[in-house]
Structures are given as C-alpha cells and as structure tokens.
Amino acid sequence: MSSPESSEANGESKPVGIAETEHVSVMPNEIVQWVREIRPTTIIDGTYGGGGHTRLLADVLASSDDTPAIQPRVIAIDRDPAVVRRDEQKPWIEDNPKIELFLGSYESAPKALDALELTHADALVLDLGLSSDQLADRHRGFTFTIDDAELDLRFDPENGVPAYRWLQQHSEKEIADAIYQFGEERFSRRIAKQIVLRAREKNPVTKVGDLVEICRRCVPRSRNHDIHPATRTFQALRIAVNDELGGLTRTLASAPDWIAPGGRVAIISFHSLEDRIVKNAFRDDPRWEVLTRKPLRPTDEEVEANPRSRSAKLRVATRVE
C-alpha cells in the first residue's frame, strides 16, 4: 500500500484510460509465475485491495482432485472495512469456494488460517502499494487534490487515530523525526515547526489543504517537478499512523512459522524503506532462501499501461525445508 513514486496522492497523474476507482494490479504475470510453480493449495493474499491478485491466484490453485483432503483456497485479507463491505457479497467471492475474504491486517494471517482450521499456507503475496479506491476516497486524505478532506490517512478508519490527531499528540521533535525517517524529507524540521506553530495559534492542521500549504512553503521546488512538495511528508505520516513498517517487519519475522516448507513469499514494495525491510528479512533469516538475487521490476509495457507500477520492486523467497 505506499510510495511517493506509485500514488496519485503524491503528485502523479492518473494513468490514461484508467478510472480513479479502477485498481490495476501490479506485476500480475510475475506474481502468478512465482506462485504457480509450487502448485499451492492455500495462498494468502494479504493486501486484497481491488482483488486483482486474488482472482488471478484463485486460478493457479492446485486442483481439489490432487488434494482431496484440503479445499484449495485463496485467503484474501484487507484491513479496510470499506473494501470488505464492498466485495464480500459480490458473486465472484460469495459463490466461489476458493476465495475467503477476511477483515484485518496481513499480520492477522495466522488467525485467518486458524479460522479455517489450517496451520500453514503455501504462499503469501503482499502488494504494499495504495489502491486506486483508497486514492479516490475523499474522506481519507490520501489525495492532494481535495483540500477540504480531513487529514486521516488511516487504512482502517475504524481503528487508531487519524493523522491530524497524531500531529496534536506528538512533539515538534517527534513529528520532525517521523517525517525525516519515514519520508526521507530533508526539510522535516521546517515542516514540523510550522505544524506546531499553527497548533499554538489555535489553528491546528486538520485538513489536507492545511498540510499541503505548509509543505509548499517549507519545501523548495526541486528540479524534478514530478514530485509534489508534500509527497514525502504525507507518506511519512501515513506510515506512522498505520505502523506500516512495524507491521511488515513483524509479519516477515513470524511468516516462517506459518508458511509451509517449500512455500513462497512474494512481496511488491514501492519505496526504499519497505524494500530494505524485505531484503534484510529474507537475507538474515536462515529459514528463507532468496529466489530473486535482485528485485524484479515491471516491464516497460506494464509501466506504459500503468504508470503507478513504475517504482515497484518484487522480491521472492522460499521457506527452507
């Protein structure tokens, strides 16, 4: 779910011919190829989003004739209640015994397995980019184009605190450190100072436009005009509010406990912070064997058709037997 390079919320224009609410899965052919090779019976799609990967993965499940004791299925998980409500009664899910849709973070994969009386999955797929549906939701604050939208930035608006409240709960130093660490924004101190100053003047940042205005004043216009001056700050706050990097780190640490020997994990990331966590987890945990020496990138044809895919990196590892 998450990058300055991959989202409209970060100043990128909408792909030609793609509606704002139509999500296009990233690197679908590569995901299918790496997962199909192990003839899986249970796959976890931990970032269901628009459902594109889930539908493709349902087609690569091993036949029930080959695994009579196990019902082949894709366990689709999404932490956004709106996504689950939108799709849980759609015919292609409701009438498809191969797909089970769960509400929750991908950290809850073991609970989903337990609910289905399973102990292990054969594959885990994560696409860490924001979905087009989230970008189009004017109530979340993910897009810069709606100034009066509340600065929320939560994937699950029913849990946790919105970004504007997070800003009110943290000190200037804590805000600056988060913007620098998670957004790699060089002007984080300037931005944090202005955020806190507004709060002291009884005019706190609560709307998207409030934060965009501060970033415009604090971040000099770069030569690379494709990057909106608020891109890195919004990315940082979204990561902080949703604990994205913590969730990814914890999931990769626990996954070998519930990925079957010989099973695979395929993760698509969109910025260096995520990719570094995936790379280090695969490299440092002896329970993983890295299958992609270098991250795979989308083809030129895919980038042309879906510009949001251009910064995607796919890494794959297998659970050592």
CSV table of N, CA and C in Angstrom, one decimal, residues 5-142:
chain,number,residue,atom,x,y,z
A,5,GLU,N,6.4,7.4,-5.4
A,5,GLU,CA,6.5,7.1,-6.8
A,5,GLU,C,5.3,6.5,-7.4
A,6,SER,N,4.5,5.8,-6.5
A,6,SER,CA,3.4,5.0,-7.1
A,6,SER,C,2.0,5.5,-6.9
A,7,SER,N,1.8,6.7,-6.3
A,7,SER,CA,0.4,7.1,-6.0
A,7,SER,C,0.1,8.4,-6.5
A,8,GLU,N,-1.1,8.6,-6.9
A,8,GLU,CA,-1.7,9.9,-7.3
A,8,GLU,C,-1.6,10.9,-6.2
A,9,ALA,N,-1.7,10.4,-5.0
A,9,ALA,CA,-1.7,11.2,-3.8
A,9,ALA,C,-0.4,11.9,-3.7
A,10,ASN,N,0.6,11.5,-4.4
A,10,ASN,CA,1.9,12.1,-4.3
A,10,ASN,C,2.3,12.8,-5.6
A,11,GLY,N,1.3,13.4,-6.2
A,11,GLY,CA,1.6,14.3,-7.3
A,11,GLY,C,1.6,13.6,-8.7
A,12,GLU,N,1.3,12.4,-8.7
A,12,GLU,CA,1.4,11.7,-10.0
A,12,GLU,C,0.0,11.7,-10.7
A,13,SER,N,0.0,11.9,-12.0
A,13,SER,CA,-1.2,12.0,-12.7
A,13,SER,C,-1.8,10.6,-12.9
A,14,LYS,N,-3.1,10.6,-13.1
A,14,LYS,CA,-3.8,9.3,-13.3
A,14,LYS,C,-3.5,8.7,-14.6
A,15,PRO,N,-3.2,7.4,-14.6
A,15,PRO,CA,-2.9,6.7,-15.9
A,15,PRO,C,-4.1,6.9,-16.9
A,16,VAL,N,-3.7,7.2,-18.1
A,16,VAL,CA,-4.6,7.4,-19.2
A,16,VAL,C,-5.5,6.2,-19.4
A,17,GLY,N,-6.8,6.4,-19.4
A,17,GLY,CA,-7.7,5.2,-19.7
A,17,GLY,C,-8.1,4.5,-18.4
A,18,ILE,N,-7.6,4.9,-17.3
A,18,ILE,CA,-7.9,4.1,-16.0
A,18,ILE,C,-8.7,5.1,-15.1
A,19,ALA,N,-9.9,4.6,-14.8
A,19,ALA,CA,-10.7,5.4,-13.9
A,19,ALA,C,-10.1,5.5,-12.5
A,20,GLU,N,-10.4,6.6,-11.8
A,20,GLU,CA,-9.9,6.8,-10.5
A,20,GLU,C,-10.2,5.6,-9.5
A,21,THR,N,-11.3,5.0,-9.7
A,21,THR,CA,-11.7,4.0,-8.8
A,21,THR,C,-11.4,2.6,-9.3
A,22,GLU,N,-10.7,2.5,-10.4
A,22,GLU,CA,-10.4,1.2,-11.0
A,22,GLU,C,-9.0,0.8,-10.7
A,23,HIS,N,-8.8,-0.2,-9.8
A,23,HIS,CA,-7.5,-0.5,-9.4
A,23,HIS,C,-6.9,-1.5,-10.4
A,24,VAL,N,-5.6,-1.3,-10.7
A,24,VAL,CA,-4.9,-2.2,-11.6
A,24,VAL,C,-3.8,-2.9,-10.8
A,25,SER,N,-3.8,-4.2,-10.8
A,25,SER,CA,-2.8,-4.9,-10.0
A,25,SER,C,-1.4,-4.8,-10.7
A,26,VAL,N,-0.4,-4.7,-9.8
A,26,VAL,CA,0.9,-4.5,-10.3
A,26,VAL,C,1.7,-5.9,-10.4
A,27,MET,N,2.4,-6.0,-11.5
A,27,MET,CA,3.2,-7.2,-11.8
A,27,MET,C,2.4,-8.5,-11.7
A,28,PRO,N,1.2,-8.6,-12.2
A,28,PRO,CA,0.4,-9.8,-12.1
A,28,PRO,C,1.0,-11.0,-12.7
A,29,ASN,N,1.6,-10.9,-13.8
A,29,ASN,CA,2.2,-12.0,-14.5
A,29,ASN,C,3.3,-12.6,-13.7
A,30,GLU,N,4.1,-11.8,-13.1
A,30,GLU,CA,5.3,-12.2,-12.3
A,30,GLU,C,4.8,-12.9,-11.0
A,31,ILE,N,3.8,-12.4,-10.4
A,31,ILE,CA,3.2,-13.0,-9.2
A,31,ILE,C,2.7,-14.4,-9.5
A,32,VAL,N,1.9,-14.5,-10.6
A,32,VAL,CA,1.3,-15.8,-10.9
A,32,VAL,C,2.4,-16.8,-11.2
A,33,GLN,N,3.5,-16.4,-12.0
A,33,GLN,CA,4.5,-17.3,-12.3
A,33,GLN,C,5.2,-17.8,-11.1
A,34,TRP,N,5.6,-17.0,-10.1
A,34,TRP,CA,6.3,-17.4,-9.0
A,34,TRP,C,5.5,-18.3,-8.1
A,35,VAL,N,4.2,-18.0,-8.0
A,35,VAL,CA,3.4,-18.8,-7.1
A,35,VAL,C,2.9,-20.1,-7.7
A,36,ARG,N,2.6,-20.1,-9.0
A,36,ARG,CA,2.1,-21.3,-9.7
A,36,ARG,C,3.1,-22.5,-9.6
A,37,GLU,N,4.4,-22.1,-9.7
A,37,GLU,CA,5.5,-23.2,-9.7
A,37,GLU,C,5.4,-24.2,-8.6
A,38,ILE,N,4.9,-23.8,-7.4
A,38,ILE,CA,4.9,-24.7,-6.3
A,38,ILE,C,3.5,-25.4,-6.1
A,39,ARG,N,2.6,-25.3,-7.1
A,39,ARG,CA,1.3,-25.9,-7.0
A,39,ARG,C,0.7,-25.8,-5.7
A,40,PRO,N,0.3,-24.6,-5.3
A,40,PRO,CA,-0.2,-24.3,-3.9
A,40,PRO,C,-1.6,-24.8,-3.8
A,41,THR,N,-1.9,-25.1,-2.5
A,41,THR,CA,-3.3,-25.4,-2.2
A,41,THR,C,-3.9,-24.2,-1.3
A,42,THR,N,-3.1,-23.5,-0.6
A,42,THR,CA,-3.5,-22.4,0.2
A,42,THR,C,-2.6,-21.2,0.0
A,43,ILE,N,-3.2,-20.1,-0.5
A,43,ILE,CA,-2.5,-18.9,-0.7
A,43,ILE,C,-3.1,-17.8,0.1
A,44,ILE,N,-2.2,-17.0,0.7
A,44,ILE,CA,-2.7,-15.8,1.4
A,44,ILE,C,-2.4,-14.5,0.6
A,45,ASP,N,-3.4,-13.8,0.2
A,45,ASP,CA,-3.2,-12.5,-0.4
A,45,ASP,C,-3.5,-11.5,0.7
A,46,GLY,N,-2.4,-11.0,1.3
A,46,GLY,CA,-2.5,-10.2,2.5
A,46,GLY,C,-2.9,-8.8,2.2
A,47,THR,N,-2.9,-8.4,1.0
A,47,THR,CA,-3.3,-7.0,0.6
A,47,THR,C,-4.3,-7.0,-0.5
A,48,TYR,N,-5.5,-7.5,-0.2
A,48,TYR,CA,-6.6,-7.7,-1.2
A,48,TYR,C,-6.9,-6.5,-2.1
A,49,GLY,N,-7.1,-5.4,-1.5
A,49,GLY,CA,-7.3,-4.1,-2.3
A,49,GLY,C,-8.4,-4.2,-3.3
A,50,GLY,N,-8.0,-4.2,-4.6
A,50,GLY,CA,-9.0,-4.2,-5.6
A,50,GLY,C,-9.4,-5.7,-6.0
A,51,GLY,N,-8.6,-6.6,-5.5
A,51,GLY,CA,-9.0,-8.0,-5.7
A,51,GLY,C,-8.3,-8.6,-7.0
A,52,GLY,N,-7.5,-7.9,-7.7
A,52,GLY,CA,-6.9,-8.4,-8.9
A,52,GLY,C,-6.0,-9.6,-8.7
A,53,HIS,N,-5.1,-9.5,-7.7
A,53,HIS,CA,-4.2,-10.6,-7.5
A,53,HIS,C,-5.0,-11.8,-7.0
A,54,THR,N,-6.0,-11.6,-6.1
A,54,THR,CA,-6.7,-12.7,-5.6
A,54,THR,C,-7.4,-13.5,-6.7
A,55,ARG,N,-8.0,-12.8,-7.6
A,55,ARG,CA,-8.7,-13.5,-8.7
A,55,ARG,C,-7.7,-14.3,-9.6
A,56,LEU,N,-6.6,-13.8,-9.8
A,56,LEU,CA,-5.6,-14.5,-10.6
A,56,LEU,C,-5.0,-15.7,-9.8
A,57,LEU,N,-4.8,-15.5,-8.5
A,57,LEU,CA,-4.2,-16.6,-7.7
A,57,LEU,C,-5.2,-17.7,-7.5
A,58,ALA,N,-6.5,-17.4,-7.5
A,58,ALA,CA,-7.5,-18.5,-7.4
A,58,ALA,C,-7.4,-19.5,-8.6
A,59,ASP,N,-6.9,-19.0,-9.7
A,59,ASP,CA,-6.8,-19.8,-10.9
A,59,ASP,C,-5.5,-20.7,-10.9
A,60,VAL,N,-4.6,-20.4,-10.0
A,60,VAL,CA,-3.4,-21.2,-10.0
A,60,VAL,C,-3.4,-22.2,-8.9
A,61,LEU,N,-4.4,-22.2,-8.1
A,61,LEU,CA,-4.5,-23.2,-7.0
A,61,LEU,C,-4.5,-24.6,-7.6
A,62,ALA,N,-3.9,-25.5,-6.8
A,62,ALA,CA,-3.9,-26.9,-7.2
A,62,ALA,C,-5.3,-27.5,-7.3
A,63,SER,N,-5.6,-28.4,-8.1
A,63,SER,CA,-6.9,-29.0,-8.3
A,63,SER,C,-7.3,-29.7,-7.0
A,64,SER,N,-8.6,-29.6,-6.7
A,64,SER,CA,-9.1,-30.4,-5.5
A,64,SER,C,-8.9,-31.9,-5.7
A,65,ASP,N,-8.8,-32.3,-7.0
A,65,ASP,CA,-8.6,-33.8,-7.3
A,65,ASP,C,-7.2,-34.2,-6.8
A,66,ASP,N,-6.3,-33.2,-6.9
A,66,ASP,CA,-4.9,-33.5,-6.5
A,66,ASP,C,-4.8,-33.5,-5.0
A,67,THR,N,-5.6,-32.7,-4.3
A,67,THR,CA,-5.5,-32.6,-2.8
A,67,THR,C,-6.9,-32.8,-2.2
A,68,PRO,N,-7.4,-34.0,-2.3
A,68,PRO,CA,-8.7,-34.3,-1.8
A,68,PRO,C,-9.0,-34.0,-0.3
A,69,ALA,N,-7.9,-34.0,0.5
A,69,ALA,CA,-8.1,-33.7,1.9
A,69,ALA,C,-8.1,-32.2,2.3
A,70,ILE,N,-7.7,-31.4,1.3
A,70,ILE,CA,-7.7,-29.9,1.5
A,70,ILE,C,-8.5,-29.2,0.5
A,71,GLN,N,-9.3,-28.2,0.9
A,71,GLN,CA,-10.0,-27.4,0.0
A,71,GLN,C,-9.1,-26.3,-0.5
A,72,PRO,N,-8.7,-26.3,-1.8
A,72,PRO,CA,-7.8,-25.2,-2.3
A,72,PRO,C,-8.5,-23.9,-2.1
A,73,ARG,N,-7.8,-22.9,-1.6
A,73,ARG,CA,-8.4,-21.6,-1.4
A,73,ARG,C,-7.3,-20.5,-1.3
A,74,VAL,N,-7.8,-19.3,-1.7
A,74,VAL,CA,-7.1,-18.1,-1.5
A,74,VAL,C,-7.7,-17.4,-0.3
A,75,ILE,N,-6.9,-17.1,0.7
A,75,ILE,CA,-7.3,-16.3,1.8
A,75,ILE,C,-7.0,-14.9,1.6
A,76,ALA,N,-8.0,-14.1,1.3
A,76,ALA,CA,-7.8,-12.7,0.9
A,76,ALA,C,-8.0,-11.8,2.2
A,77,ILE,N,-7.1,-10.9,2.5
A,77,ILE,CA,-7.2,-10.1,3.7
A,77,ILE,C,-7.0,-8.7,3.4
A,78,ASP,N,-7.8,-7.8,4.0
A,78,ASP,CA,-7.7,-6.4,3.8
A,78,ASP,C,-8.1,-5.7,5.1
A,79,ARG,N,-7.4,-4.7,5.5
A,79,ARG,CA,-7.6,-4.0,6.8
A,79,ARG,C,-8.7,-2.9,6.7
A,80,ASP,N,-9.1,-2.6,5.5
A,80,ASP,CA,-10.1,-1.6,5.2
A,80,ASP,C,-11.5,-2.1,5.3
A,81,PRO,N,-12.3,-1.7,6.3
A,81,PRO,CA,-13.7,-2.2,6.3
A,81,PRO,C,-14.5,-1.9,5.1
A,82,ALA,N,-14.2,-0.8,4.5
A,82,ALA,CA,-15.0,-0.4,3.3
A,82,ALA,C,-14.7,-1.3,2.1
A,83,VAL,N,-13.5,-1.8,2.0
A,83,VAL,CA,-13.2,-2.8,1.0
A,83,VAL,C,-13.9,-4.1,1.2
A,84,VAL,N,-13.9,-4.6,2.4
A,84,VAL,CA,-14.5,-5.9,2.7
A,84,VAL,C,-16.0,-5.7,2.5
A,85,ARG,N,-16.6,-4.7,3.0
A,85,ARG,CA,-18.1,-4.5,2.8
A,85,ARG,C,-18.4,-4.4,1.3
A,86,ARG,N,-17.5,-3.8,0.5
A,86,ARG,CA,-17.8,-3.6,-0.9
A,86,ARG,C,-17.8,-4.9,-1.6
A,87,ASP,N,-17.0,-5.9,-1.2
A,87,ASP,CA,-16.8,-7.1,-2.0
A,87,ASP,C,-17.3,-8.4,-1.4
A,88,GLU,N,-17.6,-8.4,-0.1
A,88,GLU,CA,-17.8,-9.7,0.5
A,88,GLU,C,-19.1,-10.4,-0.1
A,89,GLN,N,-20.0,-9.6,-0.7
A,89,GLN,CA,-21.2,-10.3,-1.2
A,89,GLN,C,-21.2,-10.2,-2.7
A,90,LYS,N,-20.1,-9.9,-3.3
A,90,LYS,CA,-20.0,-10.0,-4.8
A,90,LYS,C,-20.0,-11.4,-5.2
A,91,PRO,N,-20.7,-11.7,-6.3
A,91,PRO,CA,-20.8,-13.1,-6.7
A,91,PRO,C,-19.5,-13.8,-6.9
A,92,TRP,N,-18.5,-13.2,-7.4
A,92,TRP,CA,-17.3,-13.9,-7.7
A,92,TRP,C,-16.5,-14.2,-6.4
A,93,ILE,N,-17.0,-13.7,-5.3
A,93,ILE,CA,-16.4,-14.1,-4.0
A,93,ILE,C,-17.4,-15.0,-3.2
A,94,GLU,N,-18.7,-14.5,-3.1
A,94,GLU,CA,-19.7,-15.2,-2.4
A,94,GLU,C,-19.9,-16.6,-3.0
A,95,ASP,N,-19.9,-16.8,-4.3
A,95,ASP,CA,-20.2,-18.0,-4.9
A,95,ASP,C,-18.9,-18.8,-5.3
A,96,ASN,N,-17.8,-18.4,-4.8
A,96,ASN,CA,-16.5,-19.0,-5.2
A,96,ASN,C,-15.9,-19.7,-3.9
A,97,PRO,N,-16.0,-21.0,-3.8
A,97,PRO,CA,-15.5,-21.6,-2.6
A,97,PRO,C,-14.0,-21.6,-2.5
A,98,LYS,N,-13.3,-21.1,-3.5
A,98,LYS,CA,-11.9,-21.0,-3.5
A,98,LYS,C,-11.4,-19.7,-2.8
A,99,ILE,N,-12.3,-18.7,-2.6
A,99,ILE,CA,-11.9,-17.5,-2.0
A,99,ILE,C,-12.6,-17.2,-0.7
A,100,GLU,N,-11.8,-16.8,0.3
A,100,GLU,CA,-12.3,-16.5,1.7
A,100,GLU,C,-11.7,-15.1,1.9
A,101,LEU,N,-12.7,-14.1,2.2
A,101,LEU,CA,-12.3,-12.7,2.4
A,101,LEU,C,-12.4,-12.4,3.9
A,102,PHE,N,-11.3,-11.9,4.5
A,102,PHE,CA,-11.2,-11.6,5.9
A,102,PHE,C,-10.9,-10.1,6.1
A,103,LEU,N,-11.4,-9.5,7.2
A,103,LEU,CA,-11.1,-8.1,7.5
A,103,LEU,C,-9.9,-8.2,8.5
A,104,GLY,N,-8.9,-7.4,8.3
A,104,GLY,CA,-7.7,-7.3,9.2
A,104,GLY,C,-6.5,-7.0,8.4
A,105,SER,N,-5.4,-6.7,9.2
A,105,SER,CA,-4.1,-6.5,8.6
A,105,SER,C,-3.5,-7.9,8.2
A,106,TYR,N,-2.6,-7.8,7.3
A,106,TYR,CA,-1.9,-9.1,6.9
A,106,TYR,C,-1.2,-9.7,8.1
A,107,GLU,N,-1.0,-9.0,9.2
A,107,GLU,CA,-0.4,-9.5,10.4
A,107,GLU,C,-1.3,-10.6,11.0
A,108,SER,N,-2.6,-10.5,10.6
A,108,SER,CA,-3.6,-11.4,11.2
A,108,SER,C,-3.7,-12.7,10.4
A,109,ALA,N,-2.8,-13.0,9.5
A,109,ALA,CA,-2.8,-14.2,8.6
A,109,ALA,C,-3.0,-15.4,9.5
A,110,PRO,N,-2.2,-15.6,10.6
A,110,PRO,CA,-2.3,-16.8,11.4
A,110,PRO,C,-3.7,-17.0,11.9
A,111,LYS,N,-4.4,-15.9,12.3
A,111,LYS,CA,-5.8,-16.0,12.8
A,111,LYS,C,-6.7,-16.5,11.7
A,112,ALA,N,-6.5,-16.0,10.5
A,112,ALA,CA,-7.3,-16.4,9.3
A,112,ALA,C,-7.2,-17.9,9.1
A,113,LEU,N,-5.9,-18.3,9.1
A,113,LEU,CA,-5.6,-19.7,8.9
A,113,LEU,C,-6.3,-20.6,10.0
A,114,ASP,N,-6.2,-20.1,11.2
A,114,ASP,CA,-6.9,-20.8,12.3
A,114,ASP,C,-8.4,-20.9,12.2
A,115,ALA,N,-9.0,-19.8,11.7
A,115,ALA,CA,-10.4,-19.8,11.5
A,115,ALA,C,-10.9,-20.8,10.5
A,116,LEU,N,-10.0,-21.2,9.6
A,116,LEU,CA,-10.3,-22.2,8.6
A,116,LEU,C,-9.7,-23.6,8.9
A,117,GLU,N,-9.2,-23.7,10.2
A,117,GLU,CA,-8.7,-24.9,10.7
A,117,GLU,C,-7.5,-25.4,9.9
A,118,LEU,N,-6.6,-24.4,9.5
A,118,LEU,CA,-5.4,-24.7,8.8
A,118,LEU,C,-4.2,-24.2,9.7
A,119,THR,N,-3.1,-24.9,9.5
A,119,THR,CA,-1.9,-24.5,10.3
A,119,THR,C,-0.9,-23.8,9.4
A,120,HIS,N,-0.9,-24.0,8.1
A,120,HIS,CA,0.1,-23.4,7.2
A,120,HIS,C,-0.5,-23.0,5.9
A,121,ALA,N,0.1,-22.0,5.3
A,121,ALA,CA,-0.2,-21.6,3.9
A,121,ALA,C,1.0,-22.0,3.0
A,122,ASP,N,0.7,-22.1,1.7
A,122,ASP,CA,1.8,-22.4,0.8
A,122,ASP,C,2.5,-21.2,0.2
A,123,ALA,N,1.7,-20.1,0.3
A,123,ALA,CA,2.3,-18.8,-0.3
A,123,ALA,C,1.6,-17.6,0.3
A,124,LEU,N,2.4,-16.6,0.4
A,124,LEU,CA,2.0,-15.3,0.9
A,124,LEU,C,2.3,-14.2,-0.2
A,125,VAL,N,1.3,-13.5,-0.6
A,125,VAL,CA,1.6,-12.4,-1.5
A,125,VAL,C,1.2,-11.1,-0.9
A,126,LEU,N,2.1,-10.1,-1.0
A,126,LEU,CA,1.8,-8.7,-0.5
A,126,LEU,C,2.1,-7.7,-1.5
A,127,ASP,N,1.2,-6.8,-1.8
A,127,ASP,CA,1.4,-5.7,-2.7
A,127,ASP,C,1.2,-4.5,-1.8
A,128,LEU,N,2.3,-3.8,-1.5
A,128,LEU,CA,2.3,-2.8,-0.5
A,128,LEU,C,1.9,-1.4,-1.0
A,129,GLY,N,1.4,-1.3,-2.2
A,129,GLY,CA,1.0,0.0,-2.8
A,129,GLY,C,-0.4,0.4,-2.4
A,130,LEU,N,-0.7,1.7,-2.4
A,130,LEU,CA,-2.0,2.1,-2.2
A,130,LEU,C,-2.9,1.7,-3.4
A,131,SER,N,-4.2,1.4,-3.1
A,131,SER,CA,-5.1,1.0,-4.1
A,131,SER,C,-5.8,2.3,-4.7
A,132,SER,N,-6.2,2.2,-5.9
A,132,SER,CA,-6.9,3.3,-6.5
A,132,SER,C,-8.2,3.7,-5.8
A,133,ASP,N,-8.8,2.7,-5.2
A,133,ASP,CA,-10.0,3.0,-4.4
A,133,ASP,C,-9.7,3.9,-3.2
A,134,GLN,N,-8.6,3.7,-2.6
A,134,GLN,CA,-8.2,4.5,-1.4
A,134,GLN,C,-7.9,5.9,-1.9
A,135,LEU,N,-7.2,6.0,-3.0
A,135,LEU,CA,-6.8,7.3,-3.5
A,135,LEU,C,-8.1,8.1,-3.9
A,136,ALA,N,-9.1,7.5,-4.3
A,136,ALA,CA,-10.3,8.2,-4.8
A,136,ALA,C,-11.3,8.5,-3.6
A,137,ASP,N,-11.0,8.0,-2.4
A,137,ASP,CA,-11.9,8.2,-1.3
A,137,ASP,C,-11.6,9.6,-0.7
A,138,ARG,N,-12.5,10.6,-0.9
A,138,ARG,CA,-12.2,11.9,-0.5
A,138,ARG,C,-12.2,12.1,1.0
A,139,HIS,N,-12.6,11.1,1.8
A,139,HIS,CA,-12.7,11.2,3.2
A,139,HIS,C,-11.4,10.7,3.9
A,140,ARG,N,-10.5,10.2,3.1
A,140,ARG,CA,-9.3,9.6,3.8
A,140,ARG,C,-8.1,10.6,3.8
A,141,GLY,N,-8.0,11.5,2.8
A,141,GLY,CA,-6.9,12.4,2.8
A,141,GLY,C,-5.7,11.9,2.0
A,142,PHE,N,-5.9,10.8,1.2
A,142,PHE,CA,-4.7,10.3,0.5
A,142,PHE,C,-4.4,11.1,-0.7
